CSV table of C-alpha atoms and ligand atoms in Angstrom, one decimal:
chain,number,residue,atom,x,y,z
A,234,THR,CA,97.7,82.5,56.4
A,235,ASN,CA,99.3,82.4,59.4
A,236,LYS,CA,102.6,82.7,58.1
A,237,GLU,CA,101.2,86.0,55.9
A,238,PHE,CA,99.9,87.3,58.9
A,239,LEU,CA,102.9,86.9,61.2
A,240,SER,CA,105.5,88.3,58.9
A,241,LEU,CA,103.0,91.1,58.8
A,242,ILE,CA,102.7,91.8,61.9
A,243,GLN,CA,106.5,91.2,62.5
A,244,LYS,CA,107.0,94.8,59.9
A,245,GLU,CA,104.6,96.6,62.9
A,246,THR,CA,106.5,95.2,66.5
A,247,ASN,CA,109.7,94.9,68.1
A,248,LYS,CA,111.9,92.7,67.8
A,249,ASN,CA,112.1,91.2,71.1
A,250,ASP,CA,108.1,91.2,71.4
A,251,PHE,CA,107.5,89.7,68.1
A,252,GLU,CA,110.4,86.9,69.2
A,253,ARG,CA,109.1,86.0,72.1
A,254,TYR,CA,105.4,86.2,71.9
A,255,LEU,CA,103.6,87.7,68.7
A,256,LYS,CA,105.7,84.7,67.1
A,257,GLN,CA,103.8,82.4,69.2
A,258,LEU,CA,100.3,83.1,67.7
A,259,VAL,CA,98.2,81.2,65.1
A,260,LEU,CA,95.6,81.4,63.2
A,261,LYS,CA,92.9,79.1,64.1
A,262,LYS,CA,90.2,81.2,62.2
A,263,LEU,CA,89.5,84.2,60.2
A,264,SER,CA,85.7,84.8,59.1
A,265,ILE,CA,84.3,87.5,56.8
A,266,GLU,CA,81.2,87.1,57.4
A,267,GLU,CA,81.3,87.0,61.5
A,268,ASN,CA,84.3,89.4,61.2
A,269,ILE,CA,86.4,87.6,63.6
A,270,ALA,CA,89.8,86.6,64.2
A,271,ILE,CA,90.5,83.6,66.6
A,272,PHE,CA,94.2,83.0,67.5
A,273,GLU,CA,95.7,80.3,69.8
A,274,VAL,CA,98.3,80.8,72.5
A,275,ALA,CA,100.1,78.7,74.7
A,276,ASN,CA,99.0,80.7,78.2
A,277,LYS,CA,96.7,83.0,79.2
A,278,TYR,CA,99.4,85.1,80.2
A,279,ILE,CA,100.4,85.9,77.0
A,280,ALA,CA,97.0,85.4,75.8
A,281,SER,CA,95.9,88.6,77.8
A,282,TRP,CA,99.3,90.1,77.2
A,283,ILE,CA,99.1,90.4,73.8
A,284,LYS,CA,94.9,91.0,74.1
A,285,SER,CA,95.8,93.8,75.7
A,286,LYS,CA,99.3,95.1,73.9
A,287,TYR,CA,98.3,93.8,70.6
A,288,THR,CA,95.1,94.3,69.3
A,289,ASN,CA,94.7,97.7,67.7
A,290,LEU,CA,97.7,96.8,65.9
A,291,ILE,CA,96.7,93.2,64.5
A,292,GLN,CA,93.2,94.6,63.6
A,293,ASN,CA,95.3,97.6,61.6
A,294,CYS,CA,97.6,94.8,59.8
A,295,PHE,CA,94.0,92.7,58.5
A,296,GLU,CA,92.8,96.3,57.6
A,297,LYS,CA,95.6,97.0,55.4
A,298,SER,CA,95.7,93.3,54.0
A,299,ILE,CA,92.4,92.3,53.4
A,300,ASN,CA,90.6,95.5,53.8
A,301,ILE,CA,88.3,93.8,57.0
A,302,LYS,CA,89.1,94.8,60.5
A,303,PRO,CA,87.8,92.3,62.6
A,304,ASP,CA,87.2,91.2,66.6
A,305,ILE,CA,90.4,89.4,68.0
A,306,GLU,CA,89.6,86.5,70.1
A,307,ILE,CA,92.7,84.9,71.6
A,308,ARG,CA,92.3,81.7,73.3
A,309,LEU,CA,94.7,78.9,74.9
A,310,PHE,CA,95.6,75.9,72.3
A,311,GLY,CA,93.2,73.2,73.0
A,312,GLU,CA,90.7,74.9,75.3
A,313,LYS,CA,89.0,71.3,75.5
A,314,LYS,CA,91.9,69.8,77.6
A,315,THR,CA,91.2,70.6,81.3
A,316,LYS,CA,93.4,72.6,83.2
A,317,LYS,CA,95.3,69.6,84.6
A,318,GLU,CA,96.8,68.3,81.6
A,319,ILE,CA,97.8,71.6,80.2
A,320,GLN,CA,99.8,72.4,82.6
A,321,ASN,CA,101.4,68.9,82.8
A,322,SER,CA,102.1,69.5,78.9
A,323,LEU,CA,104.3,72.9,79.7
A,324,ILE,CA,105.6,71.4,82.0
A,325,GLN,CA,106.7,68.6,80.2
A,326,ASN,CA,107.6,70.3,77.5
A,327,GLN,CA,109.0,73.8,79.0
A,328,SER,CA,112.6,74.0,77.5
A,329,PRO,CA,114.7,76.4,79.1
A,330,GLU,CA,114.0,79.2,76.2
A,331,SER,CA,109.6,78.4,77.1
A,332,THR,CA,110.1,79.3,80.5
A,333,ILE,CA,106.3,80.6,81.2
A,334,LEU,CA,106.9,84.0,82.3
A,335,ASN,CA,103.9,86.6,82.7
A,336,PRO,CA,105.3,89.4,80.3
A,337,SER,CA,103.7,91.7,82.3
A,338,TYR,CA,105.4,91.1,85.6
A,339,THR,CA,108.4,93.5,84.5
A,340,PHE,CA,110.6,96.0,87.0
A,341,ASP,CA,109.1,99.2,84.9
A,342,SER,CA,105.8,97.9,86.0
A,343,PHE,CA,106.5,97.0,89.8
A,344,VAL,CA,106.3,100.6,92.3
A,345,VAL,CA,108.2,100.7,94.5
A,346,GLY,CA,108.2,102.2,98.0
A,347,PRO,CA,109.4,102.0,101.8
A,348,SER,CA,107.7,98.6,102.4
A,349,ASN,CA,109.5,96.8,99.2
A,350,GLN,CA,112.8,99.2,98.1
A,351,MET,CA,115.2,96.0,99.6
A,352,ALA,CA,113.8,93.8,97.7
A,353,TYR,CA,113.3,95.6,95.1
A,354,ASN,CA,116.6,96.7,94.7
A,355,ALA,CA,118.2,93.4,94.9
A,356,ALA,CA,116.2,91.8,92.5
A,357,LEU,CA,117.4,94.0,90.3
A,358,ALA,CA,120.6,93.5,91.5
A,359,VAL,CA,121.1,89.9,90.8
A,360,ALA,CA,118.6,90.2,86.9
A,361,SER,CA,121.4,92.6,86.1
A,362,LYS,CA,124.2,90.6,87.6
A,363,PRO,CA,123.5,87.1,87.7
A,364,GLY,CA,125.2,84.7,89.8
A,365,ILE,CA,127.4,87.7,91.4
A,366,GLN,CA,125.9,89.3,94.5
A,367,TYR,CA,123.4,87.6,96.7
A,368,ASN,CA,123.1,84.4,95.7
A,369,PRO,CA,120.7,82.7,96.4
A,370,LEU,CA,118.6,85.9,96.8
A,371,PHE,CA,115.6,85.0,99.2
A,372,ILE,CA,112.4,86.9,99.1
A,373,TYR,CA,109.7,86.7,101.8
A,374,GLY,CA,106.6,88.1,102.8
A,375,GLY,CA,102.8,88.0,102.9
A,376,THR,CA,100.0,87.0,100.1
A,377,GLY,CA,99.6,89.5,97.2
A,378,LEU,CA,102.1,91.2,98.5
A,379,GLY,CA,104.4,91.1,94.6
A,380,LYS,CA,107.1,88.4,95.7
A,381,THR,CA,105.9,86.4,92.1
A,382,HIS,CA,105.7,89.7,90.3
A,383,ILE,CA,109.2,90.6,91.7
A,384,LEU,CA,110.7,87.2,91.0
A,385,GLN,CA,109.3,87.0,87.0
A,386,ALA,CA,110.7,90.5,86.5
A,387,ILE,CA,113.8,88.9,87.4
A,388,GLY,CA,113.5,86.5,84.6
A,389,ASN,CA,111.9,88.7,81.6
A,390,HIS,CA,115.0,90.9,82.5
A,391,ALA,CA,117.4,88.1,82.3
A,392,LEU,CA,115.7,86.9,79.0
A,393,GLU,CA,116.2,90.4,77.4
A,394,ASN,CA,119.9,90.1,78.2
A,395,ASP,CA,119.8,86.4,76.9
A,396,LYS,CA,120.4,84.4,79.5
A,397,THR,CA,118.7,80.5,80.6
A,398,VAL,CA,116.3,81.1,82.8
A,399,ILE,CA,113.8,78.7,84.8
A,400,TYR,CA,111.1,80.1,86.3
A,401,VAL,CA,108.8,77.4,88.2
A,402,THR,CA,106.3,77.0,91.3
A,403,ILE,CA,108.5,74.7,93.6
A,404,GLU,CA,105.1,72.3,92.9
A,405,GLN,CA,105.6,72.7,89.0
A,406,PHE,CA,109.5,71.5,90.5
A,407,MET,CA,108.1,68.3,92.4
A,408,ASN,CA,105.5,67.6,89.5
A,409,ASP,CA,108.7,67.3,87.3
A,410,PHE,CA,111.1,64.8,89.3
A,411,ILE,CA,107.9,63.3,90.1
A,412,PHE,CA,106.9,62.5,86.8
A,413,SER,CA,111.0,62.7,85.2
A,414,ILE,CA,111.4,59.6,88.0
A,415,ASN,CA,108.0,57.4,86.8
A,416,LYS,CA,109.6,57.7,82.8
A,417,LYS,CA,113.2,57.4,84.3
A,418,ASN,CA,114.3,60.0,82.4
A,419,MET,CA,116.2,61.6,85.6
A,420,GLU,CA,119.0,62.8,83.2
A,421,HIS,CA,116.5,64.8,80.8
A,422,PHE,CA,115.7,66.6,84.5
A,423,ARG,CA,118.9,67.1,85.7
A,424,GLU,CA,120.4,68.5,82.5
A,425,LYS,CA,117.2,71.3,82.7
A,426,TYR,CA,117.6,72.4,85.6
A,427,ARG,CA,121.3,71.9,86.1
A,428,ASN,CA,121.9,74.1,83.0
A,429,CYS,CA,120.6,77.4,83.4
A,430,ASP,CA,121.8,81.0,83.9
A,431,LEU,CA,119.0,81.7,87.0
A,432,LEU,CA,116.5,79.1,88.8
A,433,LEU,CA,113.5,81.3,90.0
A,434,ILE,CA,111.9,79.2,92.2
A,435,ASP,CA,108.5,80.8,93.6
A,436,ASP,CA,106.6,79.7,97.1
A,437,VAL,CA,109.5,76.9,98.5
A,438,GLN,CA,107.6,76.8,101.6
A,439,PHE,CA,105.8,74.0,99.7
A,440,LEU,CA,108.9,72.2,100.2
A,441,SER,CA,107.2,71.6,103.8
A,442,GLY,CA,107.7,67.9,104.6
A,443,LYS,CA,108.5,66.9,101.1
A,444,GLU,CA,111.4,64.3,101.6
A,445,SER,CA,112.8,63.5,98.1
A,446,THR,CA,112.2,66.9,96.2
A,447,GLN,CA,113.5,68.7,99.2
A,448,GLU,CA,116.7,65.7,98.6
A,449,GLU,CA,117.1,66.3,94.8
A,450,PHE,CA,116.7,70.1,95.0
A,451,PHE,CA,119.3,69.9,97.8
A,452,HIS,CA,121.9,69.2,94.7
A,453,THR,CA,120.4,70.6,92.3
A,454,PHE,CA,121.0,74.1,95.0
A,455,ASN,CA,124.4,72.6,95.2
A,456,GLU,CA,125.4,72.2,91.2
A,457,LEU,CA,124.0,76.0,90.5
A,458,HIS,CA,125.5,77.1,93.3
A,459,ASN,CA,129.1,76.1,92.6
A,460,ALA,CA,128.8,76.7,89.0
A,461,LYS,CA,128.4,80.7,90.5
A,462,LYS,CA,124.5,80.5,89.0
A,463,GLN,CA,122.0,82.3,90.1
A,464,ILE,CA,118.9,81.1,92.4
A,465,VAL,CA,116.5,83.3,93.4
A,466,MET,CA,113.6,82.0,95.7
A,467,THR,CA,110.3,83.2,97.0
A,468,SER,CA,108.4,81.7,100.4
A,469,ASP,CA,105.3,83.4,102.6
A,470,ARG,CA,108.0,82.8,105.3
A,471,LEU,CA,112.0,83.1,106.7
A,472,PRO,CA,113.4,79.4,105.5
A,473,SER,CA,114.1,78.8,109.5
A,474,GLN,CA,109.9,79.0,110.5
A,475,ILE,CA,109.4,76.6,107.3
A,476,ALA,CA,108.0,73.8,109.3
A,477,GLY,CA,110.0,70.1,108.3
A,478,LEU,CA,112.7,71.3,106.2
A,479,VAL,CA,115.9,69.9,106.8
A,480,ASP,CA,118.7,72.0,107.9
A,481,ARG,CA,121.2,71.9,105.5
A,482,LEU,CA,118.6,73.8,102.8
A,483,LYS,CA,117.8,76.0,106.2
A,484,SER,CA,120.8,76.9,106.0
A,485,ARG,CA,121.5,77.0,101.9
A,486,PHE,CA,118.7,79.5,101.9
A,487,GLU,CA,120.5,82.0,104.1
A,488,TRP,CA,123.4,81.9,103.1
A,489,GLY,CA,123.2,85.0,100.0
A,490,LEU,CA,120.6,87.8,101.0
A,491,THR,CA,117.0,87.2,102.6
A,492,THR,CA,115.2,90.2,102.3
A,493,ASP,CA,111.2,90.6,102.9
A,494,ILE,CA,108.4,92.5,101.4
A,495,GLN,CA,105.8,94.2,104.0
A,496,ILE,CA,102.5,95.5,103.7
A,497,PRO,CA,102.7,98.8,101.7
A,498,LYS,CA,101.9,102.4,103.5
A,499,LEU,CA,99.1,104.5,102.2
A,500,GLU,CA,101.3,106.2,99.5
A,501,THR,CA,102.6,103.3,98.3
A,502,LYS,CA,99.4,101.9,98.2
A,503,ILE,CA,98.2,104.9,96.1
A,504,ALA,CA,100.8,104.8,93.6
A,505,ILE,CA,100.4,101.0,93.0
A,506,ILE,CA,96.6,101.3,92.3
A,507,GLU,CA,97.1,104.6,90.0
A,508,LYS,CA,99.9,101.9,88.4
A,509,LYS,CA,97.0,99.6,87.9
A,510,SER,CA,94.2,101.8,86.8
A,511,GLU,CA,96.3,103.1,84.1
A,512,LEU,CA,97.8,99.5,82.9
A,513,ASN,CA,94.2,98.5,82.8
A,514,GLY,CA,93.0,101.5,81.1
A,515,ILE,CA,91.2,102.7,83.5
A,516,ASN,CA,90.7,106.2,84.8
A,517,LEU,CA,90.1,107.2,88.2
A,518,SER,CA,89.6,110.1,90.4
A,519,ARG,CA,92.0,111.0,93.1
A,520,ASP,CA,89.4,111.1,95.1
A,521,ILE,CA,88.5,106.5,94.0
A,522,VAL,CA,91.5,106.0,94.0
A,523,SER,CA,92.0,106.9,98.2
A,524,PHE,CA,88.6,105.6,98.8
A,525,ILE,CA,90.3,102.0,97.8
A,526,ALA,CA,93.6,102.7,98.8
A,527,THR,CA,91.8,103.6,102.4
A,528,THR,CA,89.0,100.9,102.3
A,529,LEU,CA,90.9,97.1,101.2
A,530,ASP,CA,93.1,96.0,103.0
A,531,SER,CA,96.9,95.0,102.5
A,532,SER,CA,97.2,92.6,99.7
A,533,ILE,CA,97.7,93.7,96.5
A,534,ARG,CA,96.0,91.4,94.6
A,535,GLU,CA,92.7,92.1,96.0
A,536,ILE,CA,92.6,95.7,95.1
A,537,GLU,CA,93.9,94.8,91.2
A,538,GLY,CA,90.4,92.2,92.1
A,539,VAL,CA,88.4,95.6,92.7
A,540,LEU,CA,89.5,97.7,89.4
A,541,ILE,CA,88.7,94.3,87.3
A,542,ARG,CA,85.1,94.8,88.9
A,543,ILE,CA,85.2,98.7,88.5
A,544,ASN,CA,86.0,97.9,85.1
A,545,ALA,CA,83.7,96.0,83.7
A,546,SER,CA,80.8,97.0,86.0
A,547,ALA,CA,81.5,99.9,83.9
A,548,SER,CA,81.5,98.7,80.4
A,549,LEU,CA,78.9,95.7,81.0
A,550,LEU,CA,76.0,98.0,83.1
A,551,ASN,CA,77.6,100.9,81.3
A,552,LEU,CA,77.6,102.9,84.0
A,553,GLU,CA,80.0,106.1,84.9
A,554,ILE,CA,82.5,105.5,87.2
A,555,ASN,CA,82.4,107.5,90.0
A,556,LEU,CA,83.0,107.6,93.9
A,557,GLN,CA,79.1,106.0,94.5
A,558,MET,CA,79.1,103.7,92.2
A,559,VAL,CA,82.5,102.5,94.0
A,560,GLN,CA,81.5,102.6,97.4
A,561,ASN,CA,78.4,100.3,96.6
A,562,LEU,CA,80.7,97.6,94.8
A,563,LEU,CA,82.4,97.5,98.5
A,564,LYS,CA,79.4,97.7,100.6
A,565,ASP,CA,80.2,93.8,101.6
A,566,GLN,CA,84.1,95.0,102.6
A,567,ILE,CA,83.3,97.9,104.1
A,568,LYS,CA,80.4,96.1,106.0
A,569,GLU,CA,82.3,93.6,107.3
A,570,ASN,CA,84.6,95.7,108.7
A,571,LYS,CA,82.5,97.9,110.8
A,572,GLU,CA,81.3,95.5,112.5
A,573,ASN,CA,85.0,94.7,113.8
A,574,ILE,CA,85.5,98.1,114.9
A,575,LYS,CA,84.8,99.1,118.1
A,576,LEU,CA,85.0,102.6,119.7
A,577,PRO,CA,88.2,102.0,122.3
A,578,ASP,CA,90.1,100.9,119.4
A,579,ILE,CA,89.6,104.2,117.6
A,580,ILE,CA,90.1,106.4,120.9
A,581,SER,CA,93.2,104.8,121.7
A,582,LEU,CA,94.7,104.4,118.0
A,583,VAL,CA,94.0,108.2,117.7
A,584,ALA,CA,95.0,108.9,121.1
A,585,SER,CA,98.1,107.2,120.2
A,586,GLU,CA,98.6,108.6,116.7
A,587,LEU,CA,98.1,112.3,117.9
A,588,ASN,CA,100.4,111.8,121.1
A,589,ILE,CA,97.7,112.7,124.0
A,590,LYS,CA,96.4,110.4,126.6
A,591,PRO,CA,93.0,108.4,125.5
A,592,SER,CA,91.6,109.5,128.9
A,593,ASP,CA,91.7,112.8,127.9
A,594,ILE,CA,89.4,112.0,124.5
A,595,LYS,CA,86.5,111.4,127.1
A,596,SER,CA,87.6,114.6,129.5
A,597,LYS,CA,86.1,117.6,129.7
A,598,LYS,CA,89.9,119.4,128.3
A,599,ARG,CA,88.9,122.1,125.6
A,600,THR,CA,92.7,122.4,124.8
A,601,SER,CA,92.9,122.4,121.2
A,602,SER,CA,94.7,119.6,120.5
A,603,VAL,CA,92.1,117.5,122.8
A,604,ALA,CA,89.4,118.6,121.2
A,605,ASN,CA,90.8,118.2,117.7
A,606,ALA,CA,91.5,114.4,118.5
A,607,ARG,CA,88.0,114.3,120.4
A,608,ARG,CA,86.2,115.7,116.9
A,609,ILE,CA,88.5,113.0,114.6
A,610,VAL,CA,87.4,110.4,116.8
A,611,ILE,CA,83.5,111.5,116.9
A,612,TYR,CA,84.3,111.5,113.0
A,613,LEU,CA,86.0,107.9,112.5
A,614,ALA,CA,83.3,106.4,114.6
A,615,ARG,CA,80.5,107.6,112.5
A,616,GLU,CA,82.1,106.2,109.8
A,617,LEU,CA,83.4,103.2,110.9
A,618,THR,CA,80.6,102.1,113.2
A,619,HIS,CA,77.4,101.1,113.5
A,620,ASN,CA,76.9,103.1,116.4
A,621,SER,CA,74.2,106.5,116.3
A,622,MET,CA,75.2,109.4,117.5
A,623,PRO,CA,73.5,109.1,121.3
A,624,ASP,CA,75.5,106.4,121.4
A,625,ILE,CA,78.7,108.1,120.9
A,626,ALA,CA,77.7,110.8,123.2
A,627,LYS,CA,77.3,108.2,125.9
A,628,PHE,CA,80.1,106.6,125.3
A,629,LEU,CA,82.5,110.2,125.4
A,630,GLU,CA,80.5,110.8,128.6
A,631,MET,CA,79.2,114.0,126.5
A,632,LYS,CA,75.7,116.0,127.8
A,633,ASP,CA,74.3,116.1,124.8
A,634,HIS,CA,74.6,114.7,121.5
A,635,SER,CA,73.7,117.5,119.4
A,636,SER,CA,76.8,119.0,119.5
A,637,ILE,CA,78.3,115.3,118.1
A,638,SER,CA,76.4,116.2,114.8
A,639,HIS,CA,77.9,119.7,115.3
A,640,ASN,CA,81.7,118.1,115.2
A,641,MET,CA,81.2,116.1,112.2
A,642,LYS,CA,80.3,118.8,110.0
A,643,LYS,CA,83.3,120.6,111.3
A,644,THR,CA,85.6,117.5,110.1
A,645,THR,CA,84.1,117.0,107.1
A,646,GLU,CA,84.6,120.8,106.3
A,647,LEU,CA,87.9,121.1,107.8
A,648,ILE,CA,88.4,117.2,105.2
A,649,GLU,CA,87.4,119.2,101.8
A,650,LYS,CA,89.2,122.2,103.3
A,651,ASP,CA,92.6,120.3,104.3
A,652,GLU,CA,94.1,118.0,102.2
A,653,ASN,CA,97.2,117.4,104.5
A,654,PHE,CA,94.3,116.8,107.0
A,655,LYS,CA,92.2,114.5,104.5
A,656,LEU,CA,95.5,112.1,104.5
A,657,ILE,CA,95.7,112.2,108.7
A,658,ILE,CA,91.7,111.4,108.8
A,659,GLN,CA,92.4,108.6,105.7
A,660,ASN,CA,95.7,106.9,107.5
A,661,LEU,CA,93.6,106.5,110.6
A,662,LYS,CA,91.0,105.0,109.2
A,663,ASN,CA,93.2,102.1,106.9
A,664,LYS,CA,95.5,101.4,110.4
A,665,LEU,CA,91.3,100.8,111.6
A,666,ILE,CA,90.4,98.8,109.1
A,667,ASN,CA,93.2,96.8,108.6
A,668,LYS,CA,93.9,95.9,112.1
A,669,GLU,CA,94.8,92.2,113.1
B,761,ADP,P1,102.2,87.0,95.8
B,761,ADP,O1,103.2,86.1,94.4
B,761,ADP,O2,103.7,88.0,96.8
B,761,ADP,O3,101.3,86.4,96.6
B,761,ADP,P2,101.7,88.7,93.3
B,761,ADP,O4,103.4,88.6,93.0
B,761,ADP,O5,101.0,87.3,92.8
B,761,ADP,O6,102.3,88.5,95.0
B,761,ADP,O7,101.4,90.2,93.8
B,761,ADP,C1,99.7,90.1,93.2
B,761,ADP,C2,99.1,91.6,92.7
B,761,ADP,O8,99.8,92.9,93.0
B,761,ADP,C3,99.9,91.1,90.8
B,761,ADP,O9,99.4,91.5,90.1
B,761,ADP,C4,100.9,92.3,91.2
B,761,ADP,O10,101.1,92.6,89.6
B,761,ADP,C5,100.9,93.2,92.1
B,761,ADP,N1,101.4,93.9,92.8
B,761,ADP,C6,102.0,93.8,93.9
B,761,ADP,N2,102.7,95.0,94.3
B,761,ADP,C7,103.2,95.5,93.6
B,761,ADP,C8,103.6,96.3,93.2
B,761,ADP,N3,104.5,97.1,94.1
B,761,ADP,N4,103.9,96.8,92.3
B,761,ADP,C9,103.1,96.6,91.2
B,761,ADP,N5,102.0,95.5,91.4
B,761,ADP,C10,102.0,94.9,92.4
B,762,MG,MG1,103.3,84.4,94.8
């Protein structure tokens, strides 16, 4: 039975994981003929987290007790419901204790670099000592750069210290508010949002133009702030840039600390890819990691999507993960970028990065720095544009294009020999591919 199963698994896991997540598993079906055990839980994050972390352990529990090792399937409750229904029921039933957080969004799994260092430190500070410093904490930045991850990391950390946490997107807050008005149950709503230690609100830019929600949020904010409870918000822009946000909220949002998350630099991107592939159990060579980091633009979410595709192709098509396979997967992405990069862009970028005059690259000068820059331009032009060798020779005002292929060969050799040079090239590629 479910009870027996839970007591078995409880013995094998740590208290925190069990109390917070595993306890929620409900055994729906166990079929010895089909060799399968089906469980249900309330949300997809918990489902996929348990799946990735505990499948083996669950199988072992079955093995120990009834001597079969079934496949494990973890579904959402009542999968027949529409997404909307599930979401609504979650919001309505959500008590502070059952705040829906993705357990894998932790401080540990977040890669820190110059682009997010300050937001990370501030988040860690408010998670450890809520309500004392930086209240509210306002984190802003572009899509897919880790705002939700950091916000939920605060929540997960605070939950571990037995704080009450509410995490909602501003849209959930609004739905909850409207629902409570309709049900004439505002008391419950206010009690819920004003009795927590931390209120974490995601994507507050969507407050834009929602006057009655702004009004209600204003009161929630004041209550919590007066009671020295921690408020953390994220947004894709600064408070002052949120159109249709009333001034009194704008100014309150800036009372504490406002900090941004920027686009990660190449090294941080590489570190994030390494971390994500490790977490997903994918083994990528250094070459593949650099290739992904330099090819894809800034959104980490997009990079994660690629890692999932790599993993899926590898297991479904039984392919070996190598550079060529990854290049193939990203073909469309690269092609799209190629159309956007023009020869003059390459010259001006290389010139400015290497501190020489753009006009020198087209000149007859033969100093080593100019020759080096010219070689890099040629290489990048071949790699990143559709121009032929004669096209490039003509553009650079060179007499014949045989020296183009000579230059290409030399650069390729250098890249193989010299790790530092390779990084310089990758960085340039990265900048060209990601130019606005
Ligand atoms: P946002 O809310 O800013 O749009 P998310 O927090 O949803 O972005 O991040 C998108 C994905 O990228 C998430 O899976 C997140 O774990 C991952 N991610 C972003 N930044 C980092 C980082 N610095 N370290 C690890 N993972 C990151
Ligand atoms: Mg987000």
